[in-house]
Structures are given as C-alpha cells and as structure tokens.
Short mmCIF file of C-alpha atoms in Angstrom, two decimals:
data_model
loop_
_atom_site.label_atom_id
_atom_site.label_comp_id
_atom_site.label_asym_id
_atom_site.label_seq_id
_atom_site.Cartn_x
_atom_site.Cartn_y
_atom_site.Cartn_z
CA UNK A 1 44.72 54.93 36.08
CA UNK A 2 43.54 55.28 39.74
CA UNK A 3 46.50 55.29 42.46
CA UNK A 4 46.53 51.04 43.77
CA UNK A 5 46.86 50.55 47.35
CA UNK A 6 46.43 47.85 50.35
CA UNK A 7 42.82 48.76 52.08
CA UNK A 8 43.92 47.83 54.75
CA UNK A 9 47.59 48.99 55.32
CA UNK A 10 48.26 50.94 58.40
CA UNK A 11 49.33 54.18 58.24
CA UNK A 12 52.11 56.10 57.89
CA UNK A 13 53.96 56.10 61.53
CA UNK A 14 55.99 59.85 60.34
CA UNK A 15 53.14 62.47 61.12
CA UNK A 16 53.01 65.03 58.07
CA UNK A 17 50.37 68.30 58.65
CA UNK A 18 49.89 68.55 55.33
CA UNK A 19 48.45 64.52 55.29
CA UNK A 20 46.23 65.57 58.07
CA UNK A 21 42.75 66.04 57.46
CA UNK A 22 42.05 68.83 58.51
CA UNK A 23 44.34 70.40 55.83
CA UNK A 24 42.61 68.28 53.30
CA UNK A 25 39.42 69.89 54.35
CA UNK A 26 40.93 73.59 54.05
CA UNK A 27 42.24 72.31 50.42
CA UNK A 28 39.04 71.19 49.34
CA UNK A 29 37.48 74.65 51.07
CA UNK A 30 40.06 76.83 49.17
CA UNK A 31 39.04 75.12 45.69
CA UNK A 32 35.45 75.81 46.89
CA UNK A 33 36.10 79.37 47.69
CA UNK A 34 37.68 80.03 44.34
CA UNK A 35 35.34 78.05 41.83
CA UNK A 36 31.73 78.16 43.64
CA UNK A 37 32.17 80.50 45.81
CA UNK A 38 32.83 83.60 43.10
CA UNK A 39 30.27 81.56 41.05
CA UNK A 40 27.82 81.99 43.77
CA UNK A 41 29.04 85.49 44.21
CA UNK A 42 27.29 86.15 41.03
CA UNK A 43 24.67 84.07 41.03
CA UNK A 44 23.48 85.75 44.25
CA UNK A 45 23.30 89.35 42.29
CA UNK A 46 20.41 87.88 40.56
CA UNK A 47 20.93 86.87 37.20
CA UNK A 48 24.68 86.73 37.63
CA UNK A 49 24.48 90.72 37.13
CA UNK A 50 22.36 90.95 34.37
CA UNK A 51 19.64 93.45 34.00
CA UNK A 52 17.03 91.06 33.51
CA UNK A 53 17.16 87.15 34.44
CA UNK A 54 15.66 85.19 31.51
CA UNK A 55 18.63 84.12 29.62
CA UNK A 56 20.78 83.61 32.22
CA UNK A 57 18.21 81.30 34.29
CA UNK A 58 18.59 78.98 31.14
CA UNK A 59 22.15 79.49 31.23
CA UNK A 60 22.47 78.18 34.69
CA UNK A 61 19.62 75.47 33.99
CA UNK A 62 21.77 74.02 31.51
CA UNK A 63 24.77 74.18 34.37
CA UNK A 64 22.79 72.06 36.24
CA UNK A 65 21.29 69.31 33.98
CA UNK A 66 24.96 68.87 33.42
CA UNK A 67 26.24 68.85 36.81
CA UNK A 68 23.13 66.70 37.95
CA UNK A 69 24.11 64.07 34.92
CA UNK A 70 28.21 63.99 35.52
CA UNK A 71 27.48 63.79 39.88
CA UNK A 72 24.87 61.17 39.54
CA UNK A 73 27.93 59.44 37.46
CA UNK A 74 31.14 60.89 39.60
CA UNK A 75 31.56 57.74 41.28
CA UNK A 76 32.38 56.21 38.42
CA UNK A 77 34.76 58.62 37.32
CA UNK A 78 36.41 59.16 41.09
CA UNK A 79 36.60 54.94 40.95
CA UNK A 80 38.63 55.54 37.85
CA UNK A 81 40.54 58.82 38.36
CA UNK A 82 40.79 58.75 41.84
CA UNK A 83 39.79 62.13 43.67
CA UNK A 84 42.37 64.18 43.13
CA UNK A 85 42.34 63.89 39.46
CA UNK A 86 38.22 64.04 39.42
CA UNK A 87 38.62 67.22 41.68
CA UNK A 88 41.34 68.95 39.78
CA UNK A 89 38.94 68.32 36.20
CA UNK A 90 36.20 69.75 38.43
CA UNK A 91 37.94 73.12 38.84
CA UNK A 92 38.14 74.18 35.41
CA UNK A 93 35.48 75.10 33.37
CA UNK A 94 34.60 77.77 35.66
CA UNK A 95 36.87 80.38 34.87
CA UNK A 96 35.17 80.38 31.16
CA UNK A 97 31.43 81.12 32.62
CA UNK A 98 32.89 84.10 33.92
CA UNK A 99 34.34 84.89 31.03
CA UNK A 100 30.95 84.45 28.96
CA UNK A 101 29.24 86.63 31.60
CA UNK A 102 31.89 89.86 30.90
CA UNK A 103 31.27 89.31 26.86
CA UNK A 104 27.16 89.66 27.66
CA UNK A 105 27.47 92.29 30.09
CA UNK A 106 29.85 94.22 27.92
CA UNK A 107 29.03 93.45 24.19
CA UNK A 108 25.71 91.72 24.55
CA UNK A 109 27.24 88.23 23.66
CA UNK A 110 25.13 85.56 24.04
CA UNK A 111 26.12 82.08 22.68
CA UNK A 112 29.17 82.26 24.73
CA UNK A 113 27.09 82.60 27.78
CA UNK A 114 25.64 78.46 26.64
CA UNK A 115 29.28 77.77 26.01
CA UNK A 116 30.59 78.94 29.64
CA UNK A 117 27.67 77.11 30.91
CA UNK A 118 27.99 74.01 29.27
CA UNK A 119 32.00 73.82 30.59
CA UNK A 120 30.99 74.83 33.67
CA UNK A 121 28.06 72.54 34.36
CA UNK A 122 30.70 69.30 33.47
CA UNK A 123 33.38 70.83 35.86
CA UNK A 124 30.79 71.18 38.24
CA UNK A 125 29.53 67.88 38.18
CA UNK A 126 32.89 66.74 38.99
CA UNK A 127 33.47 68.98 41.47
CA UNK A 128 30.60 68.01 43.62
CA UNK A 129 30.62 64.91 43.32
CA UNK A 130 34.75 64.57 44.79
CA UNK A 131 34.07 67.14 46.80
CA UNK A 132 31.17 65.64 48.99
CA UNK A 133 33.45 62.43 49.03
CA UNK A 134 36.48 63.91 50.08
CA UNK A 135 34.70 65.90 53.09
CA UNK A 136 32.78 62.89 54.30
CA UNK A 137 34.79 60.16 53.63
CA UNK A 138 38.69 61.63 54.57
CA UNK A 139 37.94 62.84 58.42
CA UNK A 140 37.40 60.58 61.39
CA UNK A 141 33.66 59.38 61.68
CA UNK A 142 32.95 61.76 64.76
CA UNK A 143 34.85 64.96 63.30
CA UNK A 144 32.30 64.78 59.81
CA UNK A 145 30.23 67.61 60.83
CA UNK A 146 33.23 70.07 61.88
CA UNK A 147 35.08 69.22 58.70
CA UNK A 148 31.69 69.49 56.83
CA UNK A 149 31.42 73.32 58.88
CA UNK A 150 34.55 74.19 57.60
CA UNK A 151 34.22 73.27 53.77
CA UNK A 152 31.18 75.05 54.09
CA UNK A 153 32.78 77.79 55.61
CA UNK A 154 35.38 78.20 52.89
CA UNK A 155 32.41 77.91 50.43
CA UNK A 156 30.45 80.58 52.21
CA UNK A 157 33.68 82.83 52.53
CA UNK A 158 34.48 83.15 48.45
CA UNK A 159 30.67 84.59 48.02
CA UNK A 160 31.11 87.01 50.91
CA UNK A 161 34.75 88.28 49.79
CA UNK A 162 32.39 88.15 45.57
CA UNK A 163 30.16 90.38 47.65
CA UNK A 164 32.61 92.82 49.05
CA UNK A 165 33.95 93.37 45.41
CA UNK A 166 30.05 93.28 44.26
CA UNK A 167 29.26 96.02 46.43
CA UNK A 168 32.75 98.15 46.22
CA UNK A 169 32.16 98.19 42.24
CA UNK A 170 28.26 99.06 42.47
CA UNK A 171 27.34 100.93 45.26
CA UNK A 172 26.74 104.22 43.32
CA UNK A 173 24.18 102.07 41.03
CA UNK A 174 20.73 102.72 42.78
CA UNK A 175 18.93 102.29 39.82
CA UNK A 176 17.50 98.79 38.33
CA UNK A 177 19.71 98.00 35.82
CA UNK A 178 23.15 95.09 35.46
CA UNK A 179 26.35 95.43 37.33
CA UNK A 180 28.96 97.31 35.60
CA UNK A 181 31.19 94.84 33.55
CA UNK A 182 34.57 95.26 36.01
CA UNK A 183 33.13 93.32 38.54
CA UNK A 184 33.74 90.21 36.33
CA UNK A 185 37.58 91.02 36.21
CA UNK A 186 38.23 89.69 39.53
CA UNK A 187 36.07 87.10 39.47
CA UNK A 188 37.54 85.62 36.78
CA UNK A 189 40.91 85.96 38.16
CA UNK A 190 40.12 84.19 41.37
CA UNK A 191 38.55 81.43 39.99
CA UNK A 192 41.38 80.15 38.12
CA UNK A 193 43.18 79.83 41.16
CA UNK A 194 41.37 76.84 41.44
CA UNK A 195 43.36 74.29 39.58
CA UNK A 196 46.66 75.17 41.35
CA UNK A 197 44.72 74.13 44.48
CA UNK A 198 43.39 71.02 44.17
CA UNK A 199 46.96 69.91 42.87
CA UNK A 200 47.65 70.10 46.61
CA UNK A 201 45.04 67.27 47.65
CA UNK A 202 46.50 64.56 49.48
CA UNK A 203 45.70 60.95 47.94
CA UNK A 204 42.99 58.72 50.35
CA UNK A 205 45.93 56.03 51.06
CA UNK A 206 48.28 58.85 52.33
CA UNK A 207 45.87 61.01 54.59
CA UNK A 208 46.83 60.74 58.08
CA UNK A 209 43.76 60.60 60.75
CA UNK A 210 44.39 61.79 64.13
CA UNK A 211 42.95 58.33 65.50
CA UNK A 212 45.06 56.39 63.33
CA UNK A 213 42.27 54.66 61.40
CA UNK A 214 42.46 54.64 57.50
CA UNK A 215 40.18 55.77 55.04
CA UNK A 216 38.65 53.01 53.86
CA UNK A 217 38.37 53.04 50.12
CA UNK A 218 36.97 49.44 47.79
CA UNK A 219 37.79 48.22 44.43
CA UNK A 220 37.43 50.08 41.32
CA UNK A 221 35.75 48.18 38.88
CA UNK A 222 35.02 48.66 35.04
CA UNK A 223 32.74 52.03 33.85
CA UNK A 224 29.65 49.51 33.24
CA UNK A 225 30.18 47.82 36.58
CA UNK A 226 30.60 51.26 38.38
CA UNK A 227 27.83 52.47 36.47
CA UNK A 228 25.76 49.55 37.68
CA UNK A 229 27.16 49.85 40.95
CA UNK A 230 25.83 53.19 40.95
CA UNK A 231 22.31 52.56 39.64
CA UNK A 232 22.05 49.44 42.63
CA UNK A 233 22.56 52.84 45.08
CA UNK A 234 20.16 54.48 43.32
CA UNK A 235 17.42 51.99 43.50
CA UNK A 236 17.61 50.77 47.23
CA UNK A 237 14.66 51.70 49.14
CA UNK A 238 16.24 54.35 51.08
CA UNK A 239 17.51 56.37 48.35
CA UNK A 240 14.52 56.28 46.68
CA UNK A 241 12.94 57.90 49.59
CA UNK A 242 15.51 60.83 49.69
CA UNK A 243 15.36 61.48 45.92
CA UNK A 244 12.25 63.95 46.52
CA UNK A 245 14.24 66.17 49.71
CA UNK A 246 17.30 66.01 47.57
CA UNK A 247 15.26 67.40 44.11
CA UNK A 248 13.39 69.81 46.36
CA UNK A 249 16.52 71.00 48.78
CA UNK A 250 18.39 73.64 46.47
CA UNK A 251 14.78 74.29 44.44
CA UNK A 252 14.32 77.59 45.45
CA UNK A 253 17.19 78.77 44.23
CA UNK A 254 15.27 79.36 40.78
CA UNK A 255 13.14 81.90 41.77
CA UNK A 256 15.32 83.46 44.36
CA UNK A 257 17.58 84.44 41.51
CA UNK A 258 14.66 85.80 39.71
CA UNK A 259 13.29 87.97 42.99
CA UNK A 260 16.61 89.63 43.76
CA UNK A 261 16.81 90.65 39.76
CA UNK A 262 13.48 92.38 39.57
CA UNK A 263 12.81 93.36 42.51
CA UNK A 264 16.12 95.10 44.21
CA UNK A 265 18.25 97.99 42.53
CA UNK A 266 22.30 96.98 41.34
CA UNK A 267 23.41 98.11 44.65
CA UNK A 268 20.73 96.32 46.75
CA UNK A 269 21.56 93.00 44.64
CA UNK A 270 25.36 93.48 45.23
CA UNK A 271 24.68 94.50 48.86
CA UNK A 272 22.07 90.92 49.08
CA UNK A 273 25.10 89.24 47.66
CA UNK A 274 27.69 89.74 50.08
CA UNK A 275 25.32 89.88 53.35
CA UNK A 276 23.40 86.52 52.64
CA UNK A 277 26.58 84.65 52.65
CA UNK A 278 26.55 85.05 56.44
CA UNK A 279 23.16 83.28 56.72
CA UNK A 280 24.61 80.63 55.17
CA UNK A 281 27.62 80.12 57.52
CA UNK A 282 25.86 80.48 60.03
CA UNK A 283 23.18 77.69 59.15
CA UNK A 284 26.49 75.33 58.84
CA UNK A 285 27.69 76.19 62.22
CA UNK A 286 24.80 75.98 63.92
CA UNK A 287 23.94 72.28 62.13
CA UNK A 288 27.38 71.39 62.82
CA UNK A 289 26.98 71.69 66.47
CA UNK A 290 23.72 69.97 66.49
CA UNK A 291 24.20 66.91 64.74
CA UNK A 292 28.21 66.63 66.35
CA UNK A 293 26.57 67.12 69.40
CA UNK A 294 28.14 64.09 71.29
CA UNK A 295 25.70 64.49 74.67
CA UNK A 296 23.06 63.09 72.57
CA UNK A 297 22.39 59.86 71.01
CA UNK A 298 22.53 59.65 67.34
CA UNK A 299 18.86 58.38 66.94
CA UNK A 300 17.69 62.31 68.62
CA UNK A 301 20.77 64.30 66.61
CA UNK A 302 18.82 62.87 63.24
CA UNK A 303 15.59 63.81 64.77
CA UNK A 304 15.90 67.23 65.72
CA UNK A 305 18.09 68.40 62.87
CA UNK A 306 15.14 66.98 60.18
CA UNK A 307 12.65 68.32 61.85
CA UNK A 308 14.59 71.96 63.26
CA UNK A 309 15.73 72.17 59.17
CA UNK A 310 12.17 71.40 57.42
CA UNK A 311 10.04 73.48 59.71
CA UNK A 312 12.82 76.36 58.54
CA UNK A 313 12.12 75.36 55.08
CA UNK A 314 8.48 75.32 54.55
CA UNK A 315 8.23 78.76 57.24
CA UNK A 316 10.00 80.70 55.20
CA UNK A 317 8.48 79.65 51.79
CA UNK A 318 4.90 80.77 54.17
CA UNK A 319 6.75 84.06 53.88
CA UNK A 320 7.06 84.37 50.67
CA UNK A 321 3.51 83.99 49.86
CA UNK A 322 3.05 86.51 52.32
CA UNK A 323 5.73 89.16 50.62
CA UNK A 324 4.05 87.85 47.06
CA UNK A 325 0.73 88.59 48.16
CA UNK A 326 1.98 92.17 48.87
CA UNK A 327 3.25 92.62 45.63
CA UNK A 328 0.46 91.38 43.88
CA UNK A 329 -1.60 94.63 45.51
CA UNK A 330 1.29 97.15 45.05
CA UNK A 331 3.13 96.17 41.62
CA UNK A 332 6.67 94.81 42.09
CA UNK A 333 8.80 97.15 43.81
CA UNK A 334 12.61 98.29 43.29
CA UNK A 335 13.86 98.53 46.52
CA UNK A 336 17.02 100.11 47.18
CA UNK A 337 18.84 99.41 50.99
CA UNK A 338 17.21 102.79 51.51
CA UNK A 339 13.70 101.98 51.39
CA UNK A 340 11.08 101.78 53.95
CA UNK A 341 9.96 97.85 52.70
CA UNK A 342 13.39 96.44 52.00
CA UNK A 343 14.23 94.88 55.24
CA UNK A 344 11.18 92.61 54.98
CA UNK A 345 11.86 92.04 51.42
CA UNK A 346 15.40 91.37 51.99
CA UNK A 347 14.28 89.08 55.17
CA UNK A 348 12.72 86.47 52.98
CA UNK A 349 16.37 86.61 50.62
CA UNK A 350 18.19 85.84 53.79
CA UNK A 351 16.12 83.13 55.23
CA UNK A 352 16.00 80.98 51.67
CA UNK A 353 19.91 80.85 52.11
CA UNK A 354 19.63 80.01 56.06
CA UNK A 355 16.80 77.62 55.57
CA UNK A 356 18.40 75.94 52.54
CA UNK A 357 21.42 75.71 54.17
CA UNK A 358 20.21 74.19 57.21
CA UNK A 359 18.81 71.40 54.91
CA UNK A 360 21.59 70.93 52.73
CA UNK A 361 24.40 70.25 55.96
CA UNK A 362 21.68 68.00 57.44
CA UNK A 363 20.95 65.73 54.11
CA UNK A 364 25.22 65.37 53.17
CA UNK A 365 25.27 64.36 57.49
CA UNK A 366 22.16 62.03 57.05
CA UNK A 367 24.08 60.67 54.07
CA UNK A 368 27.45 60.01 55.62
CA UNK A 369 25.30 57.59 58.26
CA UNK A 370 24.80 55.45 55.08
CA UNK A 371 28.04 54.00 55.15
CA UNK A 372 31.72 54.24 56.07
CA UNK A 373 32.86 53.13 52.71
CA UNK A 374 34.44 56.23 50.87
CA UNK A 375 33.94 54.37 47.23
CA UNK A 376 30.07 54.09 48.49
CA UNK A 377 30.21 57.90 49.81
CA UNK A 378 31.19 59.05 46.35
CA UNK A 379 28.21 57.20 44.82
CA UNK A 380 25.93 58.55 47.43
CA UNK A 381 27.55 62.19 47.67
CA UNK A 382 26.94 62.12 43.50
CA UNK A 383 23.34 61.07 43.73
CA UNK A 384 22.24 63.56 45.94
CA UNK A 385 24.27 66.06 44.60
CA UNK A 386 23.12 65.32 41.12
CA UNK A 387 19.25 65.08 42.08
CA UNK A 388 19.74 68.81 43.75
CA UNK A 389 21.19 69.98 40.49
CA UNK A 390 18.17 68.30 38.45
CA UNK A 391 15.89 69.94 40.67
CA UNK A 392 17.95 73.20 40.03
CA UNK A 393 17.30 72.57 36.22
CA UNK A 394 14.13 72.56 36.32
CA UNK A 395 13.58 75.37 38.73
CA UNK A 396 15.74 77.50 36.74
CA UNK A 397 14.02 76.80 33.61
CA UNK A 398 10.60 77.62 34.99
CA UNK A 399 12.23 81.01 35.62
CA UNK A 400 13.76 80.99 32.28
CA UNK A 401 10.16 82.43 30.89
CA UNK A 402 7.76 85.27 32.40
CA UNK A 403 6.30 82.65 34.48
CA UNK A 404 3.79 83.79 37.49
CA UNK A 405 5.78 84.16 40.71
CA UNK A 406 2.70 82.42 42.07
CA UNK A 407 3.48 78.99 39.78
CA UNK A 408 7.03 79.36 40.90
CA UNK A 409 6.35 79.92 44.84
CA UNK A 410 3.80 76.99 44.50
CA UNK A 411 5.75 74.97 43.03
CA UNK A 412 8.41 75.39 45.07
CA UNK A 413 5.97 74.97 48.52
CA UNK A 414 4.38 71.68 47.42
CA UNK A 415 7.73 69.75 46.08
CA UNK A 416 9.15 70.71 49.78
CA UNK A 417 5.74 69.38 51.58
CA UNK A 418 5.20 66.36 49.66
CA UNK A 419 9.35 65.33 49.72
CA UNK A 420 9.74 65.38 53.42
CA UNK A 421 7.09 62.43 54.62
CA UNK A 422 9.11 60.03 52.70
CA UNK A 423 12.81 61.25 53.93
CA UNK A 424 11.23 61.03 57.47
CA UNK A 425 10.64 57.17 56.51
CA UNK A 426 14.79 57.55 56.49
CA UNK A 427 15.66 59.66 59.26
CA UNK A 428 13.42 57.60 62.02
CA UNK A 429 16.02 54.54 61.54
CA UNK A 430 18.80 56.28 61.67
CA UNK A 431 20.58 54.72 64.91
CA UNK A 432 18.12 51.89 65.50
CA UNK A 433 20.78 49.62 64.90
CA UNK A 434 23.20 51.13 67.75
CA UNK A 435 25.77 51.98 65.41
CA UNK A 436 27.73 55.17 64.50
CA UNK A 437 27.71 54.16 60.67
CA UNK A 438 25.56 52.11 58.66
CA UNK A 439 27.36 49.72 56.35
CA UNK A 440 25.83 49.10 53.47
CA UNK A 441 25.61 45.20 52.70
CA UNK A 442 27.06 46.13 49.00
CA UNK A 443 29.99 47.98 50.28
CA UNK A 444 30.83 44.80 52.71
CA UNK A 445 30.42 42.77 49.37
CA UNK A 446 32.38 44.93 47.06
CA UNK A 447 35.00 45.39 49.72
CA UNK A 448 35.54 41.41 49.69
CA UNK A 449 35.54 40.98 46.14
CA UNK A 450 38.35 43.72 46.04
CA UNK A 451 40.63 41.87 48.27
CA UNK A 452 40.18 38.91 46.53
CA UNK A 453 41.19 40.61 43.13
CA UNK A 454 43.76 42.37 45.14
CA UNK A 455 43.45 45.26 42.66
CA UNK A 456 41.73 47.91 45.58
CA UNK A 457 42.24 51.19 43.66
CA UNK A 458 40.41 54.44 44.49
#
C-alpha cells in the first residue's frame, strides 16, 4: 500500500538535509551510478565485452522491450507502491545480467545471458520510470534542470569509474577479441550496492524544498483506472507528437554497440568506454545551463535547445555515412588508440553519446513543462522512457543479425528526420500561455476527485 498523505499539508517547519532535495537527487544519482551506470560501462565496450555482438544485441533487445513495457506502465505501479518502493524493485535485477555476462565470457553460457536480461529489463523498467519522476517532480520548478545535471552526472560518473576498471583490466589486449572475464567481478559487486541505496529515498510528503512549496502528488486510483489514466496520456495530441523523437532519441545506440565491437581492438573498446562518458556529462551540463537559463524567456530556452540538440543529432549521423562510406572502400578496420584513422573513427563514437545526450536532457526538460503534477510526471517520465526503450528494441534487434551497416545508419537517419517536424509542433507552444508549467486539465481533474475521496496516496 502507497504511503497516504494531505496534498496539501505544509511542510515540515524542522529543516532536515537529508529531506532536502538536493540529497534526494544525489540518492537517486548514486542508485544510477551503481545499476546503469556499470551497466552502461559494459554496454559501451561493445557487446558488453564480447568478441562479437550478435547475441548480446538480442540480449539487450529483450532488456528493452521489457523496460519499454514496465515504464510505459510505471505510473501505475509508482501510484501503487509509491516511489521508493518502485525504485528500490528497480535496482535489482541488475546485479544478475552481470552475472550472466561472466558465465558467457568465461564458460560460453548462453541461456543465462536471456535470463539476466529478462530480470534486468523488468528492474529497469522500474527504475526509469521512478527515476525520471523523482528528478522532475521532487525539486523546485526552476532548479529541474540542475537537479536533472546532477542525476545525469551521477549516471555519467558510474560508466566513467566502469571505464577506468575497463581499461586497467585490458589495456595489454590490442588485439580484436572479448574483455578478459575479471572485469565483470567488480561490476557485479558495485551494482548490488544499489538496493542499499534507494532504501535511503526520502518519501514525496516528507521532502523539504528550499522555497517551502510541496511536491504535489494526486490520488492513486485502481491498476485499470491507472492504466487508463495512463493510456488518456498517451493518446493526447501532444504525446502523440513526441512518440516519434522519443522512439528515435536513444536509436542509435543499436548500431553504436555494434561499431565499437567490430571495428576497435579490446583496449580501444575499454579505452571508448571510459572516455565517452565525458561527452555525455558534458552534453548535460551544457543543456542544463541552456534551458535553466533564467535571462531568457521560456518560449526561446525551448527553441534553441530543440533546435541546438537536433541539428547535433542528424550532423553527426551525416558523419557516419561519411566514416561508412570509408569503410565500404577499405574493409572494416581494427583500430587500436595507436592508429593513424582512430581519432576520426573514435570522433563519430563520441559525438553519438554528446548528440544523444543533448536530446535526451532536452526531451525529460520539454516533458517536465507538461505539468507540475508528480502523479502526471510519472506517467509522462514512463511513456517516454518506455518509447526510447522500444525504439532500443528494435534497433538492437536489427543489429542482432549481419545486417548492412548501411540499413542500420539509414534507418537510424530517416526515423531522426521524419520524428522531429512533429515534436517541433510541441516545442513552438511551449510558453505561449505565459506560464512556467503547463497543467494538464486531467491532473486538475484527478487532483479534485482525490480530495474529494480524501484517499491522496502516492
């Protein structure tokens, strides 16, 4: 049963750091740095270390048809569970993909590689769909974007310290090839620090804001009226015009994945896997500032950070055609840090992370505009979280095959073109209204029948 409180009760007048936000932000970082950050530690090897990436790109396409299913649905569960329950399930199951990783690497195991997948995909699901709630909804509406910088941050941080143990346990490997099978020991470890950590999140109706607002939280309501609840996001007109930017966003990740595996050496893939992190951090900083930016009105901060994000985007997927066509003359290459070509090579590596980044800060910013309403942030946060992982799944499972890097870079070039017309539909309202937030009309309604119940619950 979800913890019951008074929406609108004021808060507690005895300041406690540890209620702050801020701390809840560095919580919700730490579980990030321990659970998706090793996992993206791996993942950014290229084939999670493997020597070749077929069977793991279905692995992780069946971690994200999962996590895409359970964060389209996380609202429900959060509007049961609450978010410290739904974040504390969603740091589990990744601990055993790990695990399933060391048994291929080591003794060519392979249906534990679909089990740790399949536990990690539903702890996933959970995960992102609290955690995009919990960021967006728990800080004061002019703070999101810092708060969002430093979950990010935290997120970025567990890949780079993945990296530094990538690269300390593989640097003599300059041969093509899969990491050797130590590297999973600490990863492993780390991650199941995880659950210990999100048992330190502080409940909505106890989280002290420095303004002295509350976060605003509605009734929770039945699993078929959530569900519905839900599905009426879904289907308004503006979230049918982000579903294409939010399939598309984390898309490239697919192939990615599959161009660090065959075409670096171990060491090159564990050197790619700690240095990229800091193209990601930096994206988040640098979109931070922008759309925080205070100076300028709301209407322009939407503007510029669509159009600043999606020109990154679609440049560097121009590159890759470019680096592709190269290839296609010369044979695939495997380039070690020592080679003439792999800065250029590399380049393209590092700008998918900064570019995708760039997006993915924008879209959870664009989203928190939506509405005030954490209850309604949860069901947006798990939509667009759980349309990225879709897209994932499929883009994954185009890799899972010898499929032409030309399908895959095509693919990947026209689903960014042809989503961002329709999120611009989106973005050019954003502050027409002269408001900081936009409250959804549901929320207002939910929010009323909640008090009249007086059964508000998170």
């Amino acid at each position: 049963m979800a913890d019951t409180l008074e929406p609108q009760a004021t808060v507690d007048s005895k300041r406690l750091w540890y209620r702050s936000t801020v701390v809840q932000a560095v919580i919700t970082g730490g579980v990030a740095f321990t659970a998706p950050g090793m996992w993206n530690a791996l993942n950014t090897l290229g084939a999670a270390g493997a020597a070749e990436p077929y069977l793991l790109n279905a692995a992780n396409s069946l971690v994200f048809g999962l996590m895409g299913f359970l964060s389209i649905l996380g609202g429900a569960v959060i509007a049961k569970l609450g978010l410290k329950r739904t974040l504390v399930l969603g740091s589990i199951g990744w601990p055993l993909y790990s695990a399933s990783l060391y048994t291929n690497n080591r003794y060519g195991n392979e249906w534990f590689v679909l089990v740790g997948a399949t536990t990690c995909g539903l702890s996933a699901g959970l995960f992102w769909a609290s955690e995009g709630a919990i960021i967006l909804g728990y800080p004061e509406p002019t703070k999101r974007g810092r708060y969002l910088s430093i979950w990010v941050a935290f997120r970025n941080a567990g890949p780079i310290v993945g990296g530094i143990i990538n690269l300390a346990l593989n640097y003599h490997r300059k041969t093509a090839g899969k990491v050797g099978y130590e590297t999973y020991y600490a990863m492993i470890a780390i991650m199941c620090l995880g659950l210990p950590i999100s048992l330190l999140l502080t409940p909505p109706e106890k989280v002290q804001r420095n303004d002295g607002s509350k976060v605003k939280v509605v009734a929770a309501q039945s699993w078929i009226q959530e569900i519905k609840a839900v599905g009426r996001v879904f289907l308004t007109k503006r979230t049918l015009l982000m579903l294409p930017v939010y399939f598309s966003s984390y898309f490239y990740w697919g192939y990615q994945s599959t161009f660090t595996t065959l075409n670096f050496t171990v060491r090159a893939r564990a050197l790619s896997s700690l240095v990229t992190q800091f193209s990601g951090i930096l994206a988040s900083i640098l979109v931070g500032l922008l759309v925080d930016q205070q100076r300028i009105s709301k209407r322009s901060r939407a503007r510029w950070g669509f159009l600043v994000s999606s020109v990154l985007c679609v440049a560097t997927w121009i590159w890759a055609f470019i680096i592709q066509d190269i290839y296609a003359e010369s044979g695939p290459p495997k380039l070690d840090w020592t080679h003439k070509y792999w800065a250029r090579s590399y380049f393209l590596v590092f700008m998918w992370s900064f570019s995708g980044q760039s997006l993915q800060n924008y879209l959870y910013w664009l989203m928190a505009s939506f509405t005030e309403d954490i209850t309604q942030l949860g069901r947006y946060s798990g939509i667009l979280r759980g349309v990225e992982s879709l897209g994932q799944c499929v883009a994954f499972g185009v890799n899972a095959s010898h499929t032409s890097h030309w399908v895959s870079i095509g693919l990947n070039f026209a689903f960014l073109v042809v989503s961002l017309p329709p999120a611009w539909f989106v973005v050019r309202h954003v502050g027409d209204d002269g408001e900081e937030h936009v409250i959804d009309s549901e929320s207002v309604q939910e929010s009323v029948v909640g008090k009249e119940k007086g059964q508000d619950r998170l």
